[in-house]
mmCIF file of C-alpha atoms and ligand atoms in Angstrom:
data_model
loop_
_atom_site.group_PDB
_atom_site.id
_atom_site.type_symbol
_atom_site.label_atom_id
_atom_site.label_comp_id
_atom_site.label_asym_id
_atom_site.label_seq_id
_atom_site.Cartn_x
_atom_site.Cartn_y
_atom_site.Cartn_z
ATOM 1 C CA MET D 2 -18.997 -29.031 -50.405
ATOM 2 C CA LYS D 3 -20.482 -28.448 -47.073
ATOM 3 C CA LEU D 4 -20.098 -24.976 -45.804
ATOM 4 C CA MET D 5 -18.885 -24.119 -42.303
ATOM 5 C CA PRO D 6 -21.433 -22.307 -40.333
ATOM 6 C CA LEU D 7 -19.452 -19.132 -40.311
ATOM 7 C CA GLU D 8 -19.119 -19.542 -44.069
ATOM 8 C CA LYS D 9 -23.031 -19.955 -44.432
ATOM 9 C CA ARG D 10 -23.154 -16.521 -42.605
ATOM 10 C CA GLY D 11 -20.846 -14.909 -45.246
ATOM 11 C CA ILE D 12 -17.966 -14.763 -43.021
ATOM 12 C CA SER D 13 -14.857 -15.806 -44.802
ATOM 13 C CA ASN D 14 -12.961 -18.048 -42.582
ATOM 14 C CA SER D 15 -10.448 -20.997 -42.550
ATOM 15 C CA ARG D 16 -11.142 -24.729 -41.611
ATOM 16 C CA VAL D 17 -8.377 -24.416 -38.824
ATOM 17 C CA ALA D 18 -7.857 -21.437 -36.561
ATOM 18 C CA PHE D 19 -4.823 -20.125 -34.853
ATOM 19 C CA GLY D 20 -4.983 -19.624 -30.932
ATOM 20 C CA CYS D 21 -2.830 -16.760 -29.577
ATOM 21 C CA MET D 22 -2.744 -17.884 -25.933
ATOM 22 C CA GLY D 23 0.875 -18.896 -26.251
ATOM 23 C CA LEU D 24 2.120 -15.786 -27.810
ATOM 24 C CA GLY D 25 3.612 -12.773 -25.738
ATOM 25 C CA GLY D 26 6.215 -14.395 -23.719
ATOM 26 C CA GLY D 27 4.290 -16.196 -21.071
ATOM 27 C CA TRP D 28 2.017 -15.348 -18.209
ATOM 28 C CA ASN D 29 4.065 -12.829 -16.499
ATOM 29 C CA HIS D 30 4.210 -8.998 -16.422
ATOM 30 C CA ASN D 31 7.635 -8.805 -18.130
ATOM 31 C CA ALA D 32 7.910 -6.277 -20.847
ATOM 32 C CA LEU D 33 7.683 -7.779 -24.511
ATOM 33 C CA THR D 34 11.141 -8.676 -26.158
ATOM 34 C CA LYS D 35 12.343 -8.958 -29.312
ATOM 35 C CA GLU D 36 12.189 -12.895 -29.094
ATOM 36 C CA ASP D 37 8.554 -12.580 -28.354
ATOM 37 C CA TYR D 38 8.048 -10.723 -31.452
ATOM 38 C CA LEU D 39 10.118 -12.782 -33.578
ATOM 39 C CA GLN D 40 8.193 -16.000 -32.207
ATOM 40 C CA ALA D 41 4.874 -14.558 -32.980
ATOM 41 C CA GLU D 42 5.871 -13.289 -36.420
ATOM 42 C CA LYS D 43 7.135 -16.835 -37.401
ATOM 43 C CA ALA D 44 4.145 -18.573 -35.915
ATOM 44 C CA ILE D 45 1.771 -16.216 -37.772
ATOM 45 C CA ASP D 46 3.646 -16.581 -41.028
ATOM 46 C CA ALA D 47 3.537 -20.275 -40.736
ATOM 47 C CA ALA D 48 -0.227 -20.203 -40.054
ATOM 48 C CA LEU D 49 -0.785 -17.873 -43.087
ATOM 49 C CA SER D 50 1.332 -20.165 -45.251
ATOM 50 C CA ILE D 51 -0.738 -23.162 -44.544
ATOM 51 C CA GLY D 52 -4.099 -21.219 -45.303
ATOM 52 C CA ILE D 53 -5.214 -20.350 -41.743
ATOM 53 C CA THR D 54 -6.855 -17.017 -41.687
ATOM 54 C CA MET D 55 -8.959 -17.082 -38.411
ATOM 55 C CA PHE D 56 -6.785 -15.838 -35.381
ATOM 56 C CA ASP D 57 -8.377 -16.270 -31.847
ATOM 57 C CA HIS D 58 -7.290 -13.886 -29.032
ATOM 58 C CA ALA D 59 -8.609 -13.164 -25.408
ATOM 59 C CA ASP D 60 -8.034 -9.956 -23.570
ATOM 60 C CA ILE D 61 -6.495 -12.172 -20.703
ATOM 61 C CA TYR D 62 -3.993 -14.073 -22.830
ATOM 62 C CA THR D 63 -0.436 -13.617 -21.388
ATOM 63 C CA PHE D 64 -2.007 -10.663 -19.496
ATOM 64 C CA GLY D 65 -2.790 -8.899 -22.467
ATOM 65 C CA LYS D 66 0.611 -9.424 -24.087
ATOM 66 C CA ALA D 67 -0.587 -11.868 -26.658
ATOM 67 C CA GLU D 68 -2.744 -9.024 -27.950
ATOM 68 C CA ALA D 69 0.032 -6.381 -27.736
ATOM 69 C CA VAL D 70 2.659 -8.485 -29.772
ATOM 70 C CA PHE D 71 -0.072 -8.960 -32.464
ATOM 71 C CA GLY D 72 -0.485 -5.084 -32.331
ATOM 72 C CA GLN D 73 3.268 -4.621 -32.971
ATOM 73 C CA ILE D 74 3.351 -6.967 -35.791
ATOM 74 C CA PHE D 75 0.429 -5.099 -37.407
ATOM 75 C CA LYS D 76 2.271 -1.935 -36.899
ATOM 76 C CA ASN D 77 5.056 -3.187 -39.114
ATOM 77 C CA LYS D 78 2.930 -5.050 -41.411
ATOM 78 C CA PRO D 79 -0.337 -3.401 -41.591
ATOM 79 C CA GLU D 80 -1.268 -5.318 -44.867
ATOM 80 C CA LEU D 81 -1.794 -8.538 -42.658
ATOM 81 C CA ARG D 82 -4.925 -7.261 -41.029
ATOM 82 C CA LYS D 83 -7.011 -7.626 -44.124
ATOM 83 C CA GLN D 84 -5.772 -11.320 -44.640
ATOM 84 C CA MET D 85 -7.227 -12.086 -41.216
ATOM 85 C CA ILE D 86 -10.370 -13.005 -39.540
ATOM 86 C CA LEU D 87 -9.660 -11.668 -35.885
ATOM 87 C CA GLN D 88 -11.390 -12.919 -32.759
ATOM 88 C CA SER D 89 -11.041 -12.013 -29.076
ATOM 89 C CA LYS D 90 -12.951 -12.516 -25.936
ATOM 90 C CA CYS D 91 -13.736 -10.738 -22.691
ATOM 91 C CA GLY D 92 -15.654 -11.361 -19.307
ATOM 92 C CA ILE D 93 -12.876 -13.081 -17.483
ATOM 93 C CA ARG D 94 -11.140 -10.698 -14.792
ATOM 94 C CA MET D 95 -8.061 -12.039 -13.222
ATOM 95 C CA LYS D 96 -7.238 -12.016 -9.600
ATOM 96 C CA ASP D 97 -5.027 -9.633 -8.081
ATOM 97 C CA ASP D 98 -3.462 -8.608 -4.661
ATOM 98 C CA VAL D 99 -7.074 -7.542 -3.621
ATOM 99 C CA LEU D 100 -9.757 -8.909 -5.902
ATOM 100 C CA PRO D 101 -10.727 -12.747 -6.682
ATOM 101 C CA GLN D 102 -10.728 -14.111 -9.993
ATOM 102 C CA ARG D 103 -14.214 -13.452 -11.277
ATOM 103 C CA PHE D 104 -16.598 -13.214 -14.579
ATOM 104 C CA ASP D 105 -17.918 -10.194 -15.535
ATOM 105 C CA PHE D 106 -20.470 -9.386 -18.385
ATOM 106 C CA SER D 107 -21.683 -5.926 -17.053
ATOM 107 C CA LYS D 108 -22.097 -3.412 -19.877
ATOM 108 C CA GLU D 109 -19.134 -1.311 -18.354
ATOM 109 C CA HIS D 110 -16.747 -4.135 -18.327
ATOM 110 C CA ILE D 111 -17.605 -5.302 -21.910
ATOM 111 C CA LEU D 112 -17.400 -1.703 -23.181
ATOM 112 C CA ASN D 113 -14.094 -1.234 -21.514
ATOM 113 C CA SER D 114 -12.643 -4.601 -22.597
ATOM 114 C CA ILE D 115 -13.388 -4.055 -26.391
ATOM 115 C CA ASP D 116 -11.594 -0.886 -26.216
ATOM 116 C CA ALA D 117 -8.630 -2.215 -24.472
ATOM 117 C CA SER D 118 -8.261 -4.953 -26.863
ATOM 118 C CA LEU D 119 -8.673 -2.687 -29.916
ATOM 119 C CA GLN D 120 -5.929 -0.539 -28.418
ATOM 120 C CA ARG D 121 -3.444 -3.108 -27.856
ATOM 121 C CA LEU D 122 -3.973 -4.692 -31.319
ATOM 122 C CA GLY D 123 -3.939 -1.376 -32.831
ATOM 123 C CA ILE D 124 -6.876 -1.887 -35.151
ATOM 124 C CA GLU D 125 -10.527 -0.456 -35.867
ATOM 125 C CA TYR D 126 -12.555 -3.603 -35.248
ATOM 126 C CA LEU D 127 -12.755 -7.235 -34.396
ATOM 127 C CA ASP D 128 -14.537 -9.598 -36.820
ATOM 128 C CA VAL D 129 -16.055 -11.697 -33.944
ATOM 129 C CA TYR D 130 -16.147 -11.096 -30.202
ATOM 130 C CA LEU D 131 -16.772 -13.699 -27.563
ATOM 131 C CA LEU D 132 -18.099 -13.878 -23.950
ATOM 132 C CA HIS D 133 -15.280 -15.923 -22.362
ATOM 133 C CA ARG D 134 -16.810 -17.856 -19.889
ATOM 134 C CA PRO D 135 -20.368 -17.976 -18.410
ATOM 135 C CA ASP D 136 -20.964 -15.220 -15.623
ATOM 136 C CA PRO D 137 -23.550 -16.371 -13.047
ATOM 137 C CA LEU D 138 -24.561 -12.759 -12.784
ATOM 138 C CA MET D 139 -25.249 -12.209 -16.274
ATOM 139 C CA GLU D 140 -28.169 -10.173 -17.314
ATOM 140 C CA PRO D 141 -29.107 -10.787 -21.200
ATOM 141 C CA GLU D 142 -30.475 -7.353 -21.494
ATOM 142 C CA GLU D 143 -27.353 -5.789 -20.205
ATOM 143 C CA ILE D 144 -25.360 -7.782 -22.620
ATOM 144 C CA ALA D 145 -27.553 -6.741 -25.345
ATOM 145 C CA GLU D 146 -27.166 -3.071 -24.652
ATOM 146 C CA ALA D 147 -23.416 -3.560 -24.501
ATOM 147 C CA PHE D 148 -23.295 -5.400 -27.722
ATOM 148 C CA GLN D 149 -25.548 -2.996 -29.691
ATOM 149 C CA ALA D 150 -23.259 -0.008 -28.570
ATOM 150 C CA ILE D 151 -20.156 -1.874 -29.887
ATOM 151 C CA LYS D 152 -21.939 -2.808 -32.998
ATOM 152 C CA ALA D 153 -23.275 0.672 -33.810
ATOM 153 C CA SER D 154 -19.708 2.161 -33.246
ATOM 154 C CA GLY D 155 -18.168 -0.420 -35.750
ATOM 155 C CA LYS D 156 -15.976 -2.023 -33.157
ATOM 156 C CA VAL D 157 -17.148 -5.502 -33.684
ATOM 157 C CA ARG D 158 -18.795 -7.301 -36.747
ATOM 158 C CA HIS D 159 -20.300 -10.567 -34.913
ATOM 159 C CA PHE D 160 -20.516 -11.770 -31.445
ATOM 160 C CA GLY D 161 -20.430 -15.204 -30.011
ATOM 161 C CA VAL D 162 -19.798 -17.150 -26.792
ATOM 162 C CA SER D 163 -17.300 -19.742 -25.196
ATOM 163 C CA ASN D 164 -17.631 -22.480 -22.617
ATOM 164 C CA MET D 165 -21.452 -22.335 -22.834
ATOM 165 C CA SER D 166 -24.299 -24.648 -22.602
ATOM 166 C CA ALA D 167 -27.314 -24.731 -25.082
ATOM 167 C CA ALA D 168 -29.479 -23.349 -22.433
ATOM 168 C CA GLN D 169 -27.114 -20.469 -21.617
ATOM 169 C CA ILE D 170 -27.024 -19.611 -25.415
ATOM 170 C CA ARG D 171 -30.715 -19.528 -25.639
ATOM 171 C CA PHE D 172 -30.788 -17.297 -22.529
ATOM 172 C CA ILE D 173 -28.542 -14.701 -23.823
ATOM 173 C CA GLN D 174 -29.773 -14.963 -27.447
ATOM 174 C CA GLN D 175 -33.324 -14.126 -26.535
ATOM 175 C CA ALA D 176 -32.410 -10.508 -25.752
ATOM 176 C CA LEU D 177 -30.185 -9.969 -28.908
ATOM 177 C CA PRO D 178 -31.426 -8.715 -32.218
ATOM 178 C CA GLU D 179 -28.513 -10.747 -33.954
ATOM 179 C CA PRO D 180 -27.381 -14.307 -33.823
ATOM 180 C CA LEU D 181 -24.520 -15.566 -31.808
ATOM 181 C CA VAL D 182 -22.177 -17.098 -34.343
ATOM 182 C CA VAL D 183 -19.499 -19.051 -32.310
ATOM 183 C CA ASN D 184 -19.412 -21.304 -29.323
ATOM 184 C CA GLN D 185 -15.845 -22.317 -28.301
ATOM 185 C CA LEU D 186 -15.393 -25.483 -26.094
ATOM 186 C CA GLU D 187 -12.655 -27.718 -25.031
ATOM 187 C CA MET D 188 -12.925 -30.885 -27.337
ATOM 188 C CA SER D 189 -10.238 -33.152 -28.518
ATOM 189 C CA LEU D 190 -9.209 -36.898 -28.564
ATOM 190 C CA ALA D 191 -8.475 -36.656 -25.001
ATOM 191 C CA ARG D 192 -11.543 -34.350 -23.757
ATOM 192 C CA LEU D 193 -14.335 -36.640 -25.204
ATOM 193 C CA ASP D 194 -17.249 -35.555 -23.208
ATOM 194 C CA TRP D 195 -18.901 -33.986 -26.143
ATOM 195 C CA VAL D 196 -19.141 -37.432 -28.046
ATOM 196 C CA GLU D 197 -19.920 -39.288 -24.850
ATOM 197 C CA GLN D 198 -22.709 -36.992 -23.958
ATOM 198 C CA GLY D 199 -24.539 -38.277 -26.941
ATOM 199 C CA VAL D 200 -23.350 -41.967 -27.009
ATOM 200 C CA LEU D 201 -24.284 -42.451 -23.621
ATOM 201 C CA VAL D 202 -27.807 -41.098 -23.688
ATOM 202 C CA ASN D 203 -30.013 -43.678 -21.596
ATOM 203 C CA GLN D 204 -26.888 -45.574 -20.224
ATOM 204 C CA LYS D 205 -26.024 -45.706 -16.485
ATOM 205 C CA GLU D 206 -22.732 -44.483 -17.216
ATOM 206 C CA GLY D 207 -23.750 -41.283 -18.917
ATOM 207 C CA ALA D 208 -25.134 -40.005 -15.641
ATOM 208 C CA ASN D 209 -21.540 -38.895 -14.822
ATOM 209 C CA ILE D 210 -20.772 -36.934 -18.014
ATOM 210 C CA ASN D 211 -20.141 -33.374 -17.435
ATOM 211 C CA PHE D 212 -20.747 -31.707 -20.746
ATOM 212 C CA ALA D 213 -23.677 -29.297 -21.736
ATOM 213 C CA ASP D 214 -26.509 -31.452 -22.602
ATOM 214 C CA GLY D 215 -27.568 -31.139 -26.434
ATOM 215 C CA ILE D 216 -24.877 -28.617 -27.298
ATOM 216 C CA MET D 217 -23.789 -30.052 -30.323
ATOM 217 C CA GLU D 218 -27.249 -30.375 -31.730
ATOM 218 C CA HIS D 219 -28.172 -26.889 -30.708
ATOM 219 C CA CYS D 220 -25.076 -25.411 -32.406
ATOM 220 C CA GLN D 221 -25.815 -27.394 -35.669
ATOM 221 C CA THR D 222 -29.380 -26.494 -35.708
ATOM 222 C CA GLU D 223 -28.851 -22.785 -35.195
ATOM 223 C CA ASN D 224 -25.754 -22.501 -37.370
ATOM 224 C CA ILE D 225 -23.275 -21.534 -34.606
ATOM 225 C CA GLN D 226 -19.723 -22.448 -35.202
ATOM 226 C CA ILE D 227 -18.303 -24.857 -32.880
ATOM 227 C CA GLN D 228 -14.720 -24.170 -32.268
ATOM 228 C CA ALA D 229 -12.433 -26.482 -30.250
ATOM 229 C CA TRP D 230 -10.191 -25.325 -27.787
ATOM 230 C CA GLY D 231 -7.265 -27.556 -26.576
ATOM 231 C CA PRO D 232 -7.547 -29.515 -29.888
ATOM 232 C CA LEU D 233 -3.896 -31.017 -29.859
ATOM 233 C CA ALA D 234 -4.587 -32.154 -26.481
ATOM 234 C CA GLN D 235 -1.285 -30.380 -25.728
ATOM 235 C CA GLY D 236 0.459 -32.813 -27.761
ATOM 236 C CA ARG D 237 -0.505 -35.943 -25.618
ATOM 237 C CA PHE D 238 -0.999 -38.001 -28.820
ATOM 238 C CA SER D 239 1.527 -36.229 -30.929
ATOM 239 C CA GLY D 240 4.838 -36.264 -29.189
ATOM 240 C CA LYS D 241 4.431 -35.023 -25.753
ATOM 241 C CA PRO D 242 2.951 -37.574 -23.473
ATOM 242 C CA SER D 243 1.369 -36.175 -20.207
ATOM 243 C CA GLU D 244 3.509 -36.817 -16.988
ATOM 244 C CA GLN D 245 0.593 -39.196 -15.893
ATOM 245 C CA ALA D 246 -0.057 -40.982 -19.105
ATOM 246 C CA THR D 247 -2.661 -43.603 -18.765
ATOM 247 C CA PRO D 248 -2.309 -47.016 -20.643
ATOM 248 C CA SER D 249 -5.191 -45.814 -22.972
ATOM 249 C CA GLU D 250 -3.250 -42.477 -23.679
ATOM 250 C CA ILE D 251 -0.103 -44.446 -24.725
ATOM 251 C CA ARG D 252 -2.030 -46.785 -26.775
ATOM 252 C CA THR D 253 -3.831 -44.058 -28.596
ATOM 253 C CA ALA D 254 -0.700 -42.161 -29.249
ATOM 254 C CA GLU D 255 0.715 -45.151 -30.811
ATOM 255 C CA LEU D 256 -2.270 -45.566 -32.810
ATOM 256 C CA VAL D 257 -2.032 -42.126 -33.984
ATOM 257 C CA GLN D 258 1.674 -42.473 -34.803
ATOM 258 C CA SER D 259 0.910 -45.768 -36.795
ATOM 259 C CA MET D 260 -1.933 -44.021 -38.579
ATOM 260 C CA ALA D 261 0.077 -41.085 -39.542
ATOM 261 C CA GLN D 262 3.028 -43.301 -40.854
ATOM 262 C CA GLN D 263 0.477 -45.362 -42.886
ATOM 263 C CA LYS D 264 -1.127 -42.296 -44.404
ATOM 264 C CA ASP D 265 2.184 -40.660 -45.080
ATOM 265 C CA THR D 266 1.320 -37.506 -42.550
ATOM 266 C CA THR D 267 1.827 -36.216 -39.159
ATOM 267 C CA PRO D 268 0.181 -37.097 -35.884
ATOM 268 C CA GLU D 269 -0.895 -33.514 -35.512
ATOM 269 C CA SER D 270 -2.988 -34.013 -38.767
ATOM 270 C CA ILE D 271 -4.513 -37.231 -37.556
ATOM 271 C CA VAL D 272 -5.467 -35.702 -34.115
ATOM 272 C CA LEU D 273 -7.081 -32.843 -35.680
ATOM 273 C CA GLY D 274 -8.521 -34.816 -38.690
ATOM 274 C CA TRP D 275 -10.386 -36.818 -36.200
ATOM 275 C CA LEU D 276 -12.095 -33.722 -34.608
ATOM 276 C CA MET D 277 -12.876 -32.005 -37.816
ATOM 277 C CA ARG D 278 -14.416 -35.276 -39.202
ATOM 278 C CA HIS D 279 -17.484 -34.638 -37.293
ATOM 279 C CA PRO D 280 -20.432 -33.233 -39.303
ATOM 280 C CA ALA D 281 -20.586 -30.086 -37.379
ATOM 281 C CA LEU D 282 -17.373 -28.909 -39.134
ATOM 282 C CA ILE D 283 -15.594 -28.206 -36.044
ATOM 283 C CA GLN D 284 -12.923 -25.469 -36.235
ATOM 284 C CA PRO D 285 -10.114 -26.525 -34.205
ATOM 285 C CA VAL D 286 -8.199 -23.544 -32.475
ATOM 286 C CA ILE D 287 -4.523 -24.804 -32.494
ATOM 287 C CA GLY D 288 -2.523 -23.107 -29.653
ATOM 288 C CA THR D 289 0.879 -23.928 -30.644
ATOM 289 C CA ALA D 290 3.558 -20.984 -30.802
ATOM 290 C CA ASN D 291 6.140 -23.154 -32.661
ATOM 291 C CA ALA D 292 6.132 -22.506 -36.249
ATOM 292 C CA ASP D 293 7.372 -26.125 -37.167
ATOM 293 C CA ARG D 294 4.379 -27.474 -35.122
ATOM 294 C CA VAL D 295 1.978 -25.248 -36.975
ATOM 295 C CA LEU D 296 3.262 -26.628 -40.247
ATOM 296 C CA ALA D 297 2.759 -30.102 -38.949
ATOM 297 C CA CYS D 298 -0.964 -29.278 -38.874
ATOM 298 C CA ARG D 299 -0.923 -28.607 -42.455
ATOM 299 C CA ASP D 300 -2.607 -31.963 -43.494
ATOM 300 C CA ALA D 301 -5.398 -31.739 -41.129
ATOM 301 C CA VAL D 302 -8.139 -30.601 -43.534
ATOM 302 C CA HIS D 303 -7.267 -33.488 -46.119
ATOM 303 C CA GLN D 304 -7.004 -35.941 -43.254
ATOM 304 C CA SER D 305 -10.550 -34.978 -42.005
ATOM 305 C CA LYS D 306 -11.932 -35.661 -45.493
ATOM 306 C CA MET D 307 -9.983 -39.092 -45.726
ATOM 307 C CA MET D 308 -10.901 -40.283 -42.241
ATOM 308 C CA THR D 309 -13.141 -43.479 -42.523
ATOM 309 C CA ARG D 310 -15.908 -44.243 -40.069
ATOM 310 C CA THR D 311 -14.152 -47.058 -38.750
ATOM 311 C CA GLU D 312 -10.963 -45.196 -38.272
ATOM 312 C CA TRP D 313 -12.861 -42.605 -36.420
ATOM 313 C CA TYR D 314 -14.270 -45.012 -34.129
ATOM 314 C CA THR D 315 -11.066 -46.975 -33.599
ATOM 315 C CA LEU D 316 -9.582 -43.727 -32.545
ATOM 316 C CA PHE D 317 -12.616 -43.107 -30.303
ATOM 317 C CA GLU D 318 -12.630 -46.275 -28.605
ATOM 318 C CA SER D 319 -8.821 -46.293 -27.872
ATOM 319 C CA SER D 320 -8.967 -42.963 -26.133
ATOM 320 C CA ARG D 321 -12.251 -43.700 -24.250
ATOM 321 C CA SER D 322 -10.414 -46.921 -23.088
ATOM 322 C CA LYS D 323 -13.701 -48.975 -22.992
ATOM 323 C CA ASN D 324 -15.571 -50.735 -25.745
ATOM 324 C CA THR D 325 -18.279 -48.321 -27.376
ATOM 325 C CA PRO D 326 -21.681 -49.473 -25.820
HETATM 326 N N1 NAP L 426 -12.184 -20.431 -24.703
HETATM 327 C C1 NAP L 426 -11.439 -20.890 -23.842
HETATM 328 O O1 NAP L 426 -11.862 -20.933 -22.644
HETATM 329 C C2 NAP L 426 -10.108 -21.360 -23.981
HETATM 330 C C3 NAP L 426 -9.004 -21.996 -23.172
HETATM 331 C C4 NAP L 426 -7.828 -22.393 -23.470
HETATM 332 C C5 NAP L 426 -7.546 -21.906 -24.810
HETATM 333 N N2 NAP L 426 -8.204 -21.328 -25.722
HETATM 334 C C6 NAP L 426 -7.743 -21.054 -27.260
HETATM 335 O O2 NAP L 426 -7.502 -22.351 -27.762
HETATM 336 C C7 NAP L 426 -6.255 -22.291 -28.172
HETATM 337 C C8 NAP L 426 -5.546 -23.775 -28.149
HETATM 338 O O3 NAP L 426 -5.602 -24.205 -26.592
HETATM 339 P P1 NAP L 426 -4.300 -24.920 -26.145
HETATM 340 O O4 NAP L 426 -3.139 -24.223 -26.324
HETATM 341 O O5 NAP L 426 -4.755 -25.285 -24.768
HETATM 342 O O6 NAP L 426 -4.570 -26.222 -26.961
HETATM 343 P P2 NAP L 426 -3.541 -27.405 -27.895
HETATM 344 O O7 NAP L 426 -3.437 -26.549 -29.191
HETATM 345 O O8 NAP L 426 -4.279 -28.549 -27.558
HETATM 346 O O9 NAP L 426 -2.175 -27.436 -27.141
HETATM 347 C C9 NAP L 426 -0.996 -26.356 -27.602
HETATM 348 C C10 NAP L 426 -0.037 -26.493 -26.460
HETATM 349 O O10 NAP L 426 0.336 -27.579 -26.490
HETATM 350 C C11 NAP L 426 1.865 -27.783 -26.751
HETATM 351 N N3 NAP L 426 2.298 -28.938 -27.640
HETATM 352 C C12 NAP L 426 1.388 -29.528 -28.482
HETATM 353 N N4 NAP L 426 2.086 -30.499 -29.136
HETATM 354 C C13 NAP L 426 3.244 -30.592 -28.641
HETATM 355 C C14 NAP L 426 4.311 -31.659 -28.763
HETATM 356 N N5 NAP L 426 4.313 -32.337 -29.667
HETATM 357 N N6 NAP L 426 5.350 -31.344 -27.972
HETATM 358 C C15 NAP L 426 5.535 -30.349 -27.102
HETATM 359 N N7 NAP L 426 4.304 -29.497 -26.929
HETATM 360 C C16 NAP L 426 3.316 -29.559 -27.620
HETATM 361 C C17 NAP L 426 1.988 -26.526 -27.318
HETATM 362 O O11 NAP L 426 3.422 -26.021 -27.008
HETATM 363 P P3 NAP L 426 4.297 -25.376 -28.095
HETATM 364 O O12 NAP L 426 3.640 -23.819 -28.163
HETATM 365 O O13 NAP L 426 5.819 -25.564 -27.737
HETATM 366 O O14 NAP L 426 3.933 -25.982 -29.652
HETATM 367 C C18 NAP L 426 1.093 -25.817 -26.784
HETATM 368 O O15 NAP L 426 1.537 -25.133 -25.417
HETATM 369 C C19 NAP L 426 -5.406 -21.082 -27.326
HETATM 370 O O16 NAP L 426 -4.240 -20.730 -28.128
HETATM 371 C C20 NAP L 426 -6.585 -20.203 -27.053
HETATM 372 O O17 NAP L 426 -6.538 -19.573 -28.462
HETATM 373 C C21 NAP L 426 -9.526 -21.229 -25.352
#
């Protein structure tokens, strides 16, 4: 069996990850409620019950409340920490009344952010810590100093990035003593640039593709785990069409539905299975806070193994709405 990049590094892991952005009661500054707690507890239980052990946070999710509600759950069920691989992110600073939205990879901000995340979560360390979005003012040596201090204090085991190109990863990596182990990118049957970028090399149409050149190849060569955010395409193909659904989206949703019926599985498992069929062993980070929808992803691993090349290309071509060149 082919090992995932994180597994090759000895980091135990699950094929699908659970994204915590939907936990904590929404993007507001209201206090956490009992309902927020119970929703998170049910979603986490559902995830663990289908073998998901990797949980993805960020300091900003629901303004810190996603980590905070997780912290409450750990307080009541401390035994859960050992069953999980926990990941969080830093580097985005939200706008407020005075300051604009900005990115911040300064040593001071990284050091403050990890302490704040650990405090909200009520834990001693994170397994993986990511830089959330590229900061144009980043200085790799400064990032390296922050990472080394965090590692030396035992607060983080491994580091990675998110939304970064191969060039940006190389730029940061050259200053680090240890490998970056994750790159998290938006990828789904709706967000196809990561396939188009390769398929359209040397085609006029490819000039408009906005996706980091060579990122799939770079991550596979360097054994960097590619994680997909937005993998369910917010439900576009599995029961929640977008308000301005295009004919190709409607057709693709019908195709997903009929494949699911034919294979006696769920549309969610087909959508995720399509992503996971890629040889990079992409790890989808599912963002549902609904326990039933988590359970609907149960068969994704199996579907990824069963999906034929023809089925994969049929879904790809349907979603791109043009013949494959
Ligand atoms: N690195 C980054 O920059 C970045 C950016 C965004 C997200 N992320 C991570 O990736 C995770 C997933 O991202 P995502 O939430 O954008 O992606 P997603 O998994 O594609 O979508 C999940 C969202 O779609 C809704 N949804 C899915 N199927 C549905 C259906 N059939 N009917 C109604 N609603 C449906 C879910 O609502 P319910 O909760 O009601 O199921 C949830 O709001 C996040 O939790 C976070 O951990 C990372």
